[in-house]
Coordinates of C-alpha atoms in Angstrom, one line a residue:
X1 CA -40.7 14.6 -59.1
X2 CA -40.5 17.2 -62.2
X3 CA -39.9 20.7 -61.6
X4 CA -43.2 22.9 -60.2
X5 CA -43.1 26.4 -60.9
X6 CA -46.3 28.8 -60.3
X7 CA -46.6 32.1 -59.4
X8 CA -46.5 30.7 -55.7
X9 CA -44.4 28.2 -55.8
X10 CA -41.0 27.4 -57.6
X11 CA -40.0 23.7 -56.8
X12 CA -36.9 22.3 -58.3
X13 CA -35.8 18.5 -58.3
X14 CA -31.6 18.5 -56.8
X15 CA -29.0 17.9 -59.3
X16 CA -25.2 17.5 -58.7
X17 CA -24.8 21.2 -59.9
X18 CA -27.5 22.9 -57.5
X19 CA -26.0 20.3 -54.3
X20 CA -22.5 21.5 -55.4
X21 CA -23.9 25.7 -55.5
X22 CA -25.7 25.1 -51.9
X23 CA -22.5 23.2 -50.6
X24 CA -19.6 26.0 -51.9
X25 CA -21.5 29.0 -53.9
X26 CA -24.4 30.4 -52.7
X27 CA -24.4 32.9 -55.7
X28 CA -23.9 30.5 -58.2
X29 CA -26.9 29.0 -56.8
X30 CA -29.1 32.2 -56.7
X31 CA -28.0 32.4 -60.2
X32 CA -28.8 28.7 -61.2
X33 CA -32.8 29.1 -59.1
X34 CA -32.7 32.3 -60.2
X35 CA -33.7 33.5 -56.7
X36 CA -32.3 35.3 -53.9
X37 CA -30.8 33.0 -51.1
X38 CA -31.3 33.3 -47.6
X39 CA -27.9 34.3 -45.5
X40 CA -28.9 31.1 -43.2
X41 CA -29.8 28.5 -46.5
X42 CA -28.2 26.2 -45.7
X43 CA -27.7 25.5 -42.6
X44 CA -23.9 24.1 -41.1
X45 CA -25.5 20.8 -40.4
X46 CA -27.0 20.6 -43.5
X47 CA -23.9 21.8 -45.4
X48 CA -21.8 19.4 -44.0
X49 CA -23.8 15.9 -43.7
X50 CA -27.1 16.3 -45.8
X51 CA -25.9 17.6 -48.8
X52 CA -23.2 15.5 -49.3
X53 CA -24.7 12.6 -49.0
X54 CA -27.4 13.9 -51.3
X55 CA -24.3 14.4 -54.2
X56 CA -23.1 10.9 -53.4
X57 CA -26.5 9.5 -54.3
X58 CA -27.0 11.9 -57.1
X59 CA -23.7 10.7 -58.2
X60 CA -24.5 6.5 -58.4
X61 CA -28.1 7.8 -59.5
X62 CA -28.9 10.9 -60.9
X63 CA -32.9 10.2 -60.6
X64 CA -32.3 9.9 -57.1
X65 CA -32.7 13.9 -57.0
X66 CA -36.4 13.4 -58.2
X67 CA -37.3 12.7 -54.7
X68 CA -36.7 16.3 -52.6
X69 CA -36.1 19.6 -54.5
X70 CA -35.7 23.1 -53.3
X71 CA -38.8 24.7 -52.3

């Protein structure tokens, strides 16, 4: 999925640096979307099983982020 970005919408494809900002820096990833990030995004669940399984398939395949993006 390539990167969507219209004035409604701004949809980018995960990479190991924006999993890694979501997971640990939640500035650094306002900073990489250049957006403001919720208090709540992400959630604990998804901080502690989704995304890292996301950055171990990003890591054996880094097309593997083409599939889901942030929204």
């Amino acid at each position: 999925m390539p990167d969507i970005i219209t004035e409604n919408l701004f949809m980018i494809s995960w990479n190991k640096a924006l999993v890694m900002a979501a997971m640990k820096d939640k500035e650094k990833l306002g900073k990489l979307l250049d957006a403001r990030i919720p208090e709540d995004l992400p959630n604990e669940p998804v901080r502690q099983h989704v995304l890292p399984d996301l950055l171990k398939s990003l890591e054996k395949d880094a097309s593997y982020g083409q599939w889901s993006g942030v929204i």
